Structures are given as structure tokens and as C-alpha cells.
mmCIF file of C-alpha atoms in Angstrom:
data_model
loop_
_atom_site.group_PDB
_atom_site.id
_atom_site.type_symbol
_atom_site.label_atom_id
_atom_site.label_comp_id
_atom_site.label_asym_id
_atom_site.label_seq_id
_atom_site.Cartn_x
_atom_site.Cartn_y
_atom_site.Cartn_z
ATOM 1 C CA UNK A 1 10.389 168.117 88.879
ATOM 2 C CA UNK A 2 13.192 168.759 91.584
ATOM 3 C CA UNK A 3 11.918 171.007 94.312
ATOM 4 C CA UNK A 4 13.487 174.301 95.038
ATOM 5 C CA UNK A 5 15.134 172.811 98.370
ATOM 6 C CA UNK A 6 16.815 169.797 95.730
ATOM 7 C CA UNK A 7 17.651 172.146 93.526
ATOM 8 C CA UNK A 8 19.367 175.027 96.153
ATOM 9 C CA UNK A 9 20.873 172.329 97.627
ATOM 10 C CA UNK A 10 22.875 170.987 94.339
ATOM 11 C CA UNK A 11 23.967 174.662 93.712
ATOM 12 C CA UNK A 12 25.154 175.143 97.092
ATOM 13 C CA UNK A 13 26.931 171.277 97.136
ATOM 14 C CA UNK A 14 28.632 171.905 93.452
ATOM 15 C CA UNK A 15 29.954 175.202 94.580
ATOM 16 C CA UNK A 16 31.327 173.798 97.944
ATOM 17 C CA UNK A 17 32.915 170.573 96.418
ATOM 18 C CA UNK A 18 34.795 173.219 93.626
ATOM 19 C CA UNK A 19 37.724 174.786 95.141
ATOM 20 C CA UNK A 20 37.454 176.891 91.786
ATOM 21 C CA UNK A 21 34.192 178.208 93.037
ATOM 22 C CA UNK A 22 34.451 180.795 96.336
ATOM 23 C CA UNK A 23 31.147 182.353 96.996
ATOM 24 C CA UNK A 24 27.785 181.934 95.383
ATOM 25 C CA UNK A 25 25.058 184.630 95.666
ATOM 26 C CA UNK A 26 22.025 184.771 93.825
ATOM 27 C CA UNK A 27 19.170 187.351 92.479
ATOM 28 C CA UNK A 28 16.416 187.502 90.146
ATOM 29 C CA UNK A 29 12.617 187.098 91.356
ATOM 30 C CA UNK A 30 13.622 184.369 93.722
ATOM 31 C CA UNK A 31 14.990 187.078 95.846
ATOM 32 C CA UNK A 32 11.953 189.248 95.699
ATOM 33 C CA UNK A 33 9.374 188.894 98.435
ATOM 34 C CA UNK A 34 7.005 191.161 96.439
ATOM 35 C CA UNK A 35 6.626 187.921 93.376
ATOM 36 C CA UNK A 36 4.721 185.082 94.295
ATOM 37 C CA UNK A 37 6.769 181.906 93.550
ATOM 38 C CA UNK A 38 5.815 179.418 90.910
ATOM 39 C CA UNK A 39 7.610 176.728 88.863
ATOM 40 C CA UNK A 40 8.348 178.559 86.396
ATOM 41 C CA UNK A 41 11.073 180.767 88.693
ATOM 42 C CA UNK A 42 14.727 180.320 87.263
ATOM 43 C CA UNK A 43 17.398 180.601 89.378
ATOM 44 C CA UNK A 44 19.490 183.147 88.399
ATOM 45 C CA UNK A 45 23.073 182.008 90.498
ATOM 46 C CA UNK A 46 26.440 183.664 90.077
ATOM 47 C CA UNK A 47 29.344 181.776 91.387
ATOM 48 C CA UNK A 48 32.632 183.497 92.183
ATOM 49 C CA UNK A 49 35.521 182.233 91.067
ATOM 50 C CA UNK A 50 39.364 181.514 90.732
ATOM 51 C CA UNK A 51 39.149 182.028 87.171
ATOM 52 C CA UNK A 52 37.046 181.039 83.716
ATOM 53 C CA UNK A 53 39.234 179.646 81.409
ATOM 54 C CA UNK A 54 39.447 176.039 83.205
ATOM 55 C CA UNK A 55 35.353 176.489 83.282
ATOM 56 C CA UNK A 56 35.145 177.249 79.470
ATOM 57 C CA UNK A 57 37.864 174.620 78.121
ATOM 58 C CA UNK A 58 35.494 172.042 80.269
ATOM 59 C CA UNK A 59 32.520 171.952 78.325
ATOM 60 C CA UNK A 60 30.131 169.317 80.282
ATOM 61 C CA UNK A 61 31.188 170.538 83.681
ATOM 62 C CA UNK A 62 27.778 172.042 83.650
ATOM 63 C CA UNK A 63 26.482 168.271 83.207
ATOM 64 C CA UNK A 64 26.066 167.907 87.172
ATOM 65 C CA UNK A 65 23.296 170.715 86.978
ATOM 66 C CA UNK A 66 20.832 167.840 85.007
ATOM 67 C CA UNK A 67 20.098 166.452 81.828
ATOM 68 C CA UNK A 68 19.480 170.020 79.679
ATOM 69 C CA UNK A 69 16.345 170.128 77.257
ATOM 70 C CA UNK A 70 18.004 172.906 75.746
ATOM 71 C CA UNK A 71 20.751 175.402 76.499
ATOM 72 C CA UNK A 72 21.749 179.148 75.456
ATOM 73 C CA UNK A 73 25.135 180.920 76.087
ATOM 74 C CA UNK A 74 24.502 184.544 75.345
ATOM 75 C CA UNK A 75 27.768 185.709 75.727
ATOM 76 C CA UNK A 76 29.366 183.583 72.878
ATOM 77 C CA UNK A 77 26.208 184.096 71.171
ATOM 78 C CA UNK A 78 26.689 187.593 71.077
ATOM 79 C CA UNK A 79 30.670 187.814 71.036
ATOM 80 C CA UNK A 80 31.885 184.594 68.635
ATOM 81 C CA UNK A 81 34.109 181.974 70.329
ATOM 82 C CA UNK A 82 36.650 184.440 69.650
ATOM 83 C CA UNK A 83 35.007 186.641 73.017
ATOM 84 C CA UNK A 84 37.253 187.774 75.900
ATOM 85 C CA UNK A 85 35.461 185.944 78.247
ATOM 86 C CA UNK A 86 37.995 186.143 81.282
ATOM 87 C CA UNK A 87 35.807 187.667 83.564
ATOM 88 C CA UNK A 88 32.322 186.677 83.385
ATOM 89 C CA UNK A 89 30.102 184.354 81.313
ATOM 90 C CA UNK A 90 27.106 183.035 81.426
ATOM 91 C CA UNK A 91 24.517 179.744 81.051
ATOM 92 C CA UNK A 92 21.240 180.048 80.291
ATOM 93 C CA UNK A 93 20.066 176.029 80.670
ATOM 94 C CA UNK A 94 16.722 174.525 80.530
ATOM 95 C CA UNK A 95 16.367 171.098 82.237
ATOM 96 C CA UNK A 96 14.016 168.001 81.146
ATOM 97 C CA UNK A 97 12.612 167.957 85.039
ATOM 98 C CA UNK A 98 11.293 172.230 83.756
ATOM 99 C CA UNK A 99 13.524 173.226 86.061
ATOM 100 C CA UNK A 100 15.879 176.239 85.022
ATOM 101 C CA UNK A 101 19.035 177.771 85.840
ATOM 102 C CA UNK A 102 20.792 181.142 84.788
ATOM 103 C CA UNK A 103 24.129 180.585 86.013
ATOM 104 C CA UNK A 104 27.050 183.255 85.692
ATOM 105 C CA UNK A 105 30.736 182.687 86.701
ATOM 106 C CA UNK A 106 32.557 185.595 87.422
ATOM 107 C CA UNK A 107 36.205 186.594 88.834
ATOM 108 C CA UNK A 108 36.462 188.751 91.655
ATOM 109 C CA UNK A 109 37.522 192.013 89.355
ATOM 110 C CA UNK A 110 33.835 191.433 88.187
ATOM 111 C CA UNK A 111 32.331 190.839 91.049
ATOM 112 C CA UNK A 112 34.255 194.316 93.152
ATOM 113 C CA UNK A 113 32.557 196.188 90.077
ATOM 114 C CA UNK A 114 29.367 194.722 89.606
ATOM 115 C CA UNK A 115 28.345 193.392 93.247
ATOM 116 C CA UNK A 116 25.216 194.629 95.062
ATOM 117 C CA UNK A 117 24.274 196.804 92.137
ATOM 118 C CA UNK A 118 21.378 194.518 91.573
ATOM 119 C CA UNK A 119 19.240 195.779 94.518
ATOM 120 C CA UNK A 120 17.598 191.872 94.629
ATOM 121 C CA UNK A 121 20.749 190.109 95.420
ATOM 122 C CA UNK A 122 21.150 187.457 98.370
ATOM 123 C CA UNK A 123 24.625 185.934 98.979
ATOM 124 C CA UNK A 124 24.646 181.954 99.329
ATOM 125 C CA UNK A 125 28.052 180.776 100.260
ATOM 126 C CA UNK A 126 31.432 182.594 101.252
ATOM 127 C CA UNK A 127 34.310 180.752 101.458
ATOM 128 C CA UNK A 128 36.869 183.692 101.835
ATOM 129 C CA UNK A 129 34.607 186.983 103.056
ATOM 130 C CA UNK A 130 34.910 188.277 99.908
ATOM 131 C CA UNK A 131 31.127 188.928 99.797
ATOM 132 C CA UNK A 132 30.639 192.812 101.007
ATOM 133 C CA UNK A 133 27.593 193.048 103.571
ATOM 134 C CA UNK A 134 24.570 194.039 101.887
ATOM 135 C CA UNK A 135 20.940 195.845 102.843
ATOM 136 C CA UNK A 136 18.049 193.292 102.426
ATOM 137 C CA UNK A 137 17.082 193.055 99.190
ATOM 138 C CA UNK A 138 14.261 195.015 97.414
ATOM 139 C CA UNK A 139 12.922 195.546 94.208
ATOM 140 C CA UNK A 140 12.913 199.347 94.769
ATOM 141 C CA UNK A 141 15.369 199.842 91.570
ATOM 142 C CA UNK A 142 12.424 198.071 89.273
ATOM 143 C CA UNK A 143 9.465 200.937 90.807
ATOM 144 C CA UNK A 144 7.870 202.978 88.195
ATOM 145 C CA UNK A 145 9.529 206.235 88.216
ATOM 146 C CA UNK A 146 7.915 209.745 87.946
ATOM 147 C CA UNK A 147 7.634 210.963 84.710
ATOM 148 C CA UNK A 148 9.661 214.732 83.532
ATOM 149 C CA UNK A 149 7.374 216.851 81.730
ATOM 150 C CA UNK A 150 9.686 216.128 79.036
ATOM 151 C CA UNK A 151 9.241 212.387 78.871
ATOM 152 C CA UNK A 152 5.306 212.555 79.441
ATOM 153 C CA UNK A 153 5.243 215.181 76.386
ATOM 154 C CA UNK A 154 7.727 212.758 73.993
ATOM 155 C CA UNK A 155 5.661 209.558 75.193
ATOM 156 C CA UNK A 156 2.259 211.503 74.333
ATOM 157 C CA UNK A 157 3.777 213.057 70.913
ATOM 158 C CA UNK A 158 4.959 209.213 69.598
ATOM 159 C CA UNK A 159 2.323 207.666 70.670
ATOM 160 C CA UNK A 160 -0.287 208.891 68.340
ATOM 161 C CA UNK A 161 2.503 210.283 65.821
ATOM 162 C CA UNK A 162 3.169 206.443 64.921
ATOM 163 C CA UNK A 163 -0.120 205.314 64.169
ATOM 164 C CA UNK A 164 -0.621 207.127 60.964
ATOM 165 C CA UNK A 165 1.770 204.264 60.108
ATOM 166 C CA UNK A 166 -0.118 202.066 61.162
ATOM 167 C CA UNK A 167 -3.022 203.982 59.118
ATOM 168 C CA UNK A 168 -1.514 203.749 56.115
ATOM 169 C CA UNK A 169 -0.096 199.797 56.201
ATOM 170 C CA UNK A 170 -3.152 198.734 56.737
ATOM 171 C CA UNK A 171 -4.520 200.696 53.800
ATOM 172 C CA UNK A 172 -1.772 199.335 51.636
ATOM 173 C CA UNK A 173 -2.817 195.726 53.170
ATOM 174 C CA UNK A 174 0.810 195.458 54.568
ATOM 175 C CA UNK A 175 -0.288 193.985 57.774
ATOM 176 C CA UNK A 176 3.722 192.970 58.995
ATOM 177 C CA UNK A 177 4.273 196.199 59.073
ATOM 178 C CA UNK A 178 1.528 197.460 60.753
ATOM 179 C CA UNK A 179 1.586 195.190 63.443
ATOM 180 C CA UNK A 180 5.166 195.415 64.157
ATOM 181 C CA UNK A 181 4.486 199.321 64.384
ATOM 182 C CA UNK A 182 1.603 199.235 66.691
ATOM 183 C CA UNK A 183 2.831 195.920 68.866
ATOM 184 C CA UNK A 184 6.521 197.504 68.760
ATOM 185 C CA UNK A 185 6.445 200.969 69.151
ATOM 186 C CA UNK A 186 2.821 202.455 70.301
ATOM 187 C CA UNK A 187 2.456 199.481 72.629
ATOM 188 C CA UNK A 188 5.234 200.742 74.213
ATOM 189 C CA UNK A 189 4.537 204.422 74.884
ATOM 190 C CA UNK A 190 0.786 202.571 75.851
ATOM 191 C CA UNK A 191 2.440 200.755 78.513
ATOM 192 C CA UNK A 192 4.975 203.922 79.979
ATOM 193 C CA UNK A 193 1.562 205.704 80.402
ATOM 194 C CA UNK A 194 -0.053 203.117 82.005
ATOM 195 C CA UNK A 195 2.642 202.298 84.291
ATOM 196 C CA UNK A 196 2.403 206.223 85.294
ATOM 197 C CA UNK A 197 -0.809 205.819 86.147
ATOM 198 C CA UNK A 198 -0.517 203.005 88.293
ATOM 199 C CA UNK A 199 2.434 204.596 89.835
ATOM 200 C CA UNK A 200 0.642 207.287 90.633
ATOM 201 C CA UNK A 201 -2.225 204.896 92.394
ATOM 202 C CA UNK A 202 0.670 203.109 94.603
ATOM 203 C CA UNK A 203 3.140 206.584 95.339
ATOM 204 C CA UNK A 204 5.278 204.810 92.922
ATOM 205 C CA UNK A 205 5.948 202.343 95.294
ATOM 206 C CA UNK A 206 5.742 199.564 92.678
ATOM 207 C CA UNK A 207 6.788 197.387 90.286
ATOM 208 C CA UNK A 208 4.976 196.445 86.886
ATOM 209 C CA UNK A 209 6.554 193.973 85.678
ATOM 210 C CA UNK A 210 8.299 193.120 82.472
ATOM 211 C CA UNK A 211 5.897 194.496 79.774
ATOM 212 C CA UNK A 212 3.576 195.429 81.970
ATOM 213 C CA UNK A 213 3.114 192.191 82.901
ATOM 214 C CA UNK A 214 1.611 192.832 86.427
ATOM 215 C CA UNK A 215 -0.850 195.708 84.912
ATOM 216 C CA UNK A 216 -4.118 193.426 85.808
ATOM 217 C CA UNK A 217 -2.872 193.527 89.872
ATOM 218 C CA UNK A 218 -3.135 197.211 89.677
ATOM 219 C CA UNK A 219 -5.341 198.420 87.355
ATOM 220 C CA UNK A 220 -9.389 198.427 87.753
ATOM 221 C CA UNK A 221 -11.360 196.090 86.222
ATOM 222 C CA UNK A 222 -12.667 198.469 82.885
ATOM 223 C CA UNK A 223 -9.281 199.511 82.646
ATOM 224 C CA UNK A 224 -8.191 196.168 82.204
ATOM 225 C CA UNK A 225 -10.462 195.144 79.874
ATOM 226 C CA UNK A 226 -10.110 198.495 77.857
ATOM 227 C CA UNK A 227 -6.306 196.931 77.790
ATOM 228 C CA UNK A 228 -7.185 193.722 77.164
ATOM 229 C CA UNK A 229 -9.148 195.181 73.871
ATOM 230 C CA UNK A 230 -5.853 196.877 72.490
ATOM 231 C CA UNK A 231 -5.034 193.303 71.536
ATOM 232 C CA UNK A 232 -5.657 191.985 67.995
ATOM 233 C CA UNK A 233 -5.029 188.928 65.626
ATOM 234 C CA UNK A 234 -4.370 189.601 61.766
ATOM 235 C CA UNK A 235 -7.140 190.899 60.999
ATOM 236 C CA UNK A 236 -7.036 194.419 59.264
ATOM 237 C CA UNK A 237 -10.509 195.672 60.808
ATOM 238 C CA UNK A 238 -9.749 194.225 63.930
ATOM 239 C CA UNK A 239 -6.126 196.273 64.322
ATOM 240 C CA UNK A 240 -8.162 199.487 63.516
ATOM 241 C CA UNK A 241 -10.423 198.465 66.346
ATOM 242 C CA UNK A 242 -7.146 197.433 68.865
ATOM 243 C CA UNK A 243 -5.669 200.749 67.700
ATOM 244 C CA UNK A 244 -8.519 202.963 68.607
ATOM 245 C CA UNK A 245 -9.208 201.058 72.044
ATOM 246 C CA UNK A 246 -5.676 201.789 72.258
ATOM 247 C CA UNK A 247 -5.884 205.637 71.543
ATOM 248 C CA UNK A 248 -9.113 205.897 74.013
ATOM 249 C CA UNK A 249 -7.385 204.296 76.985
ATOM 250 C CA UNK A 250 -4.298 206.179 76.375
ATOM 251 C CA UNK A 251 -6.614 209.767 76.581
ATOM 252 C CA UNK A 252 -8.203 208.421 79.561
ATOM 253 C CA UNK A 253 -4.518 207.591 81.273
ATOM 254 C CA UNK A 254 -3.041 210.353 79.772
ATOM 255 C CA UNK A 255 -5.413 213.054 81.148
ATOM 256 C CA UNK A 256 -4.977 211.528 84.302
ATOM 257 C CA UNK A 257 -1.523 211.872 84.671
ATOM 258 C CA UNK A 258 -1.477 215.469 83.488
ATOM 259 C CA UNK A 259 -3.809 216.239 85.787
ATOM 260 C CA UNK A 260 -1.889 214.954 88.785
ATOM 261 C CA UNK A 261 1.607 215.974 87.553
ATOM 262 C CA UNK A 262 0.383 219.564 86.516
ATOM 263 C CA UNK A 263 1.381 219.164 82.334
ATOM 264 C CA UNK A 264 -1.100 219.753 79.277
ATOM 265 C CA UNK A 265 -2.353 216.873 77.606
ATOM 266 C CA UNK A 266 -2.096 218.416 73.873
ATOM 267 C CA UNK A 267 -5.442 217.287 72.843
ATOM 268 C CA UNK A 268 -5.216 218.653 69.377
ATOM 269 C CA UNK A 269 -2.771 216.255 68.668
ATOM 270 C CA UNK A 270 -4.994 213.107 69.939
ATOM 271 C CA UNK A 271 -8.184 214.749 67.963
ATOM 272 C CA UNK A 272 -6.462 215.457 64.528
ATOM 273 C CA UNK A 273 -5.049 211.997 64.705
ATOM 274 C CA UNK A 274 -7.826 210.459 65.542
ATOM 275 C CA UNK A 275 -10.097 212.489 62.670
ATOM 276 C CA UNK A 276 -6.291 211.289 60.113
ATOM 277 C CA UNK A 277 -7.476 207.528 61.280
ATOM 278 C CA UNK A 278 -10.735 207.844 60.803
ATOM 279 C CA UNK A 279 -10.443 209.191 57.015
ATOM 280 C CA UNK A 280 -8.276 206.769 56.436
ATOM 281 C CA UNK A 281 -9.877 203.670 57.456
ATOM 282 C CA UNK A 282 -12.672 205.001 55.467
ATOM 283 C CA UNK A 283 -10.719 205.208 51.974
ATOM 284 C CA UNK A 284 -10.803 203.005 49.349
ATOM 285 C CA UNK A 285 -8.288 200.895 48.317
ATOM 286 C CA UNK A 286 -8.240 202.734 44.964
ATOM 287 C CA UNK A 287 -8.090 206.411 46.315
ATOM 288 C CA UNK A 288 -6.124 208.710 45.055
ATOM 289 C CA UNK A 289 -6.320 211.572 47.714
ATOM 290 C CA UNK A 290 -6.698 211.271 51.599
ATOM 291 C CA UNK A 291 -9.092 214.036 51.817
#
């Protein structure tokens, strides 16, 4: 596997040796102090240039990067061939070394509008000063924010309004369903409450991660494993138990946050939904009534 000093080094030398190509600045975790590095860090590179057209008419001019495992190019992906593409486009590519690179190309119209709005952006190469100066860069934009009472009542409302969805898949033995509601929708009002909570641990002073992925760094130990246990495989009884692990660390989390923000935890929405889950996972599969 190239080593990040081989593999800055190639971006820097292709962009130099391109009279195309007149700055290069990149951003992404690589940029962030507050992420430990690992080999599984893409570099996310932009290069400035002249132009794209010349860039996408070439197609293996991204061949000097490495022999690609695999490759994706969103925009296309997303806008057809047909795509106005004269400002900006992208490469997602995958090399057989493991290495990876997101690279976009951009014009300068692009990069007056877009430039430095990424908070975690470090500028590599300037041929022409066309680079404006920028602050050092910080992951501030990617802190958990503080929650309006508005958003902590509409995260607490969905969160156990969706499960009686959840209830009644799983007493219909439509597991898809039911997993796609509780990993796709509650999950997600799980994780804004938990990321509230942590941000109210670190003054909001952090980041979680995508999906929550940096959770275990800030929560305690039983919380962890309380979110750990939200978690399930197929298995019909073992959803019910993920979703009510689920619905007890949420009124743990929840209350917290009210607490601290001053709002009211509506707890007669968490107990009737809990008592709905509860008859349900009781019926039989030939009931004709709920209650």
C-alpha cells in the first residue's frame, strides 16, 4: 500500500506537471486534527482548473492515479452523460494498493462560490493566488448543535409514534418492513437524542460522527452497551427486544436533555406506547382485536 507521503506526493506532481490544473486544496478527515488517521482515510482532493471538458473527453487521464479496483462517478451517475458538467465533477476511485481518492475538478466560477465553505479545507498548491487565505481548519461546522424545543418535541413525538409500525409488521411477520422502519427512521431520532446528550456532556464542542459513529468515545460504558442492545438480526423476538432497549435508552437520554434544556418530556406518550407494544407483542397471530 502507498504511504500517505507517496500518495500526496503524486497528487501534488500530477497537478504541477498539468498546466490545466492551477491550485489543488484538499478536505475531508485528512484535514481534521480531531480524527485519528488510519488506512482507510480517502483523500478527498479538488483540483482547480482551466476547464473540464478536455478532462471528461480524456477518459484514462485518471490512469496516473493507479491501477483502480473499482471506480464511481456520481455526478454522471446521478445526471446521465447528457449532465452539464462544465464546472465541477467528480471521481470517486478505489485502488488495488486500498488506497482511495475522491478527486473533484472544478473551474474557478465553482471554486469563488464554493471555496472555504467546507470549514476542513487545506490548500495544496497555487499556481496563480487564486486560493483566498483561509482560518485553520476545524471541524466546528460538524459539532452537535443545540436542540429548539421544537425539534426535541418532533424528535420525541416520531420516535415512539413509528414503532407501532414496527408493532404491527412484526405481528403480520413482515420483517422488511419492520426493520427498515426501526433501522431507518427510529434509529434516527435514537441517534439525534443521543448526540444531544453527548453534546450536552462536551458544551457541544463535538463531533459524532457519521451515524453516530463516534458515540462509544463519548458515551459511558452502560450507555453504550444499552446502545449496543438496540441492535438486532432477523429475528422477530429479538427486534421486539432491540426496540424496547431502544425505547428505555431513549427515556433515559430523553429525560436528560429536558432536564438540562428546561422542556417536558411527554411521558404519556412513551407509557401508552410502550403499554400499545406490549399488547401487541402479546397477540396472537389469529386475533381479531388489539385489546
Amino acid at each position: 500500500m502507498r504511504s500517505e507521503q507517496e500518495m500526496m506526493d503524486l497528487i501534488i506532481s500530477v497537478a504541477k506537471e498539468d498546466e490545466r490544473i492551477r491550485a489543488v486544496y484538499m478536505n475531508g478527515s485528512r484535514t481534521n486534527a480531531n480524527v485519528s488517521k488510519d488506512i482507510f482515510q480517502d483523500y478527498d482532493i479538488v483540483y482547480v482548473v482551466t476547464e473540464t471538458d478536455s478532462f471528461l473527453k480524456d477518459e484514462d487521464w485518471i490512469d496516473v492515479f493507479g491501477q483502480r479496483l473499482m471506480e464511481q462517478e456520481p455526478d454522471k451517475n446521478d445526471q446521465g452523460a447528457s449532465g452539464d458538467f462544465s464546472d465541477f465533477y467528480g471521481y470517486l476511485m478505489l485502488f488495488t494498493d486500498g488506497n482511495r481518492i475522491d478527486l473533484h475538478i472544478e473551474t474557478m466560477n465553482h471554486l469563488k462560490e464554493h471555496y472555504g465553505k467546507d470549514k476542513l479545507t487545506v490548500p495544496l498548491m497555487d499556481k496563480d493566488g487564486c486560493l483566498p487565505d483561509l482560518p485553520e481548519p476545524t471541524d466546528a461546522d460538524y459539532h452537535v448543535q443545540k436542540p429548539t424545543e421544537q425539534a426535541y418535541m418532533s424528535c420525541c413525538n416520531n420516535f415512539w409514534w413509528c414503532q407501532q409500525n414496527v408493532a404491527k409488521s412484526l405481528w403480520r411477520d413482515e420483517v422488511p418492513y419492520a426493520k427498515f422502519m426501526f433501522d431507518c427512521v427510529i434509529r434516527r431520532d435514537l441517534d439525534q437524542m443521543v448526540s444531544w446528550w453527548i453534546g450536552i456532556q462536551t458544551d457541544f464542542q463535538v463531533s459524532t460522527g457519521k451515524a453516530g459513529n463516534y458515540f462509544k468515545y463519548f458515551l459511558s460504558d452502560d450507555y453504550w452497551n444499552r446502545y449496543e442492545s438496540t441492535y438486532s438480526d432477523s429475528r422477530p423476538d429479538h427486534i421486539w427486544q432491540s426496540m424496547f432497549a431502544a425505547g428505555e435508552l431513549f427515556r433515559t437520554l430523553a429525560s436528560e436533555v429536558a432536564d438540562h434544556f428546561l422542556f417536558i418530556y411527554r411521558k404519556k406518550d412513551d407509557e401508552n406506547m410502550t403499554h400499545y407494544l406490549q399488547q401487541v407483542r402479546s397477540l396472537s397471530p389469529y386475533a381479531n382485536s388489539i385489546f
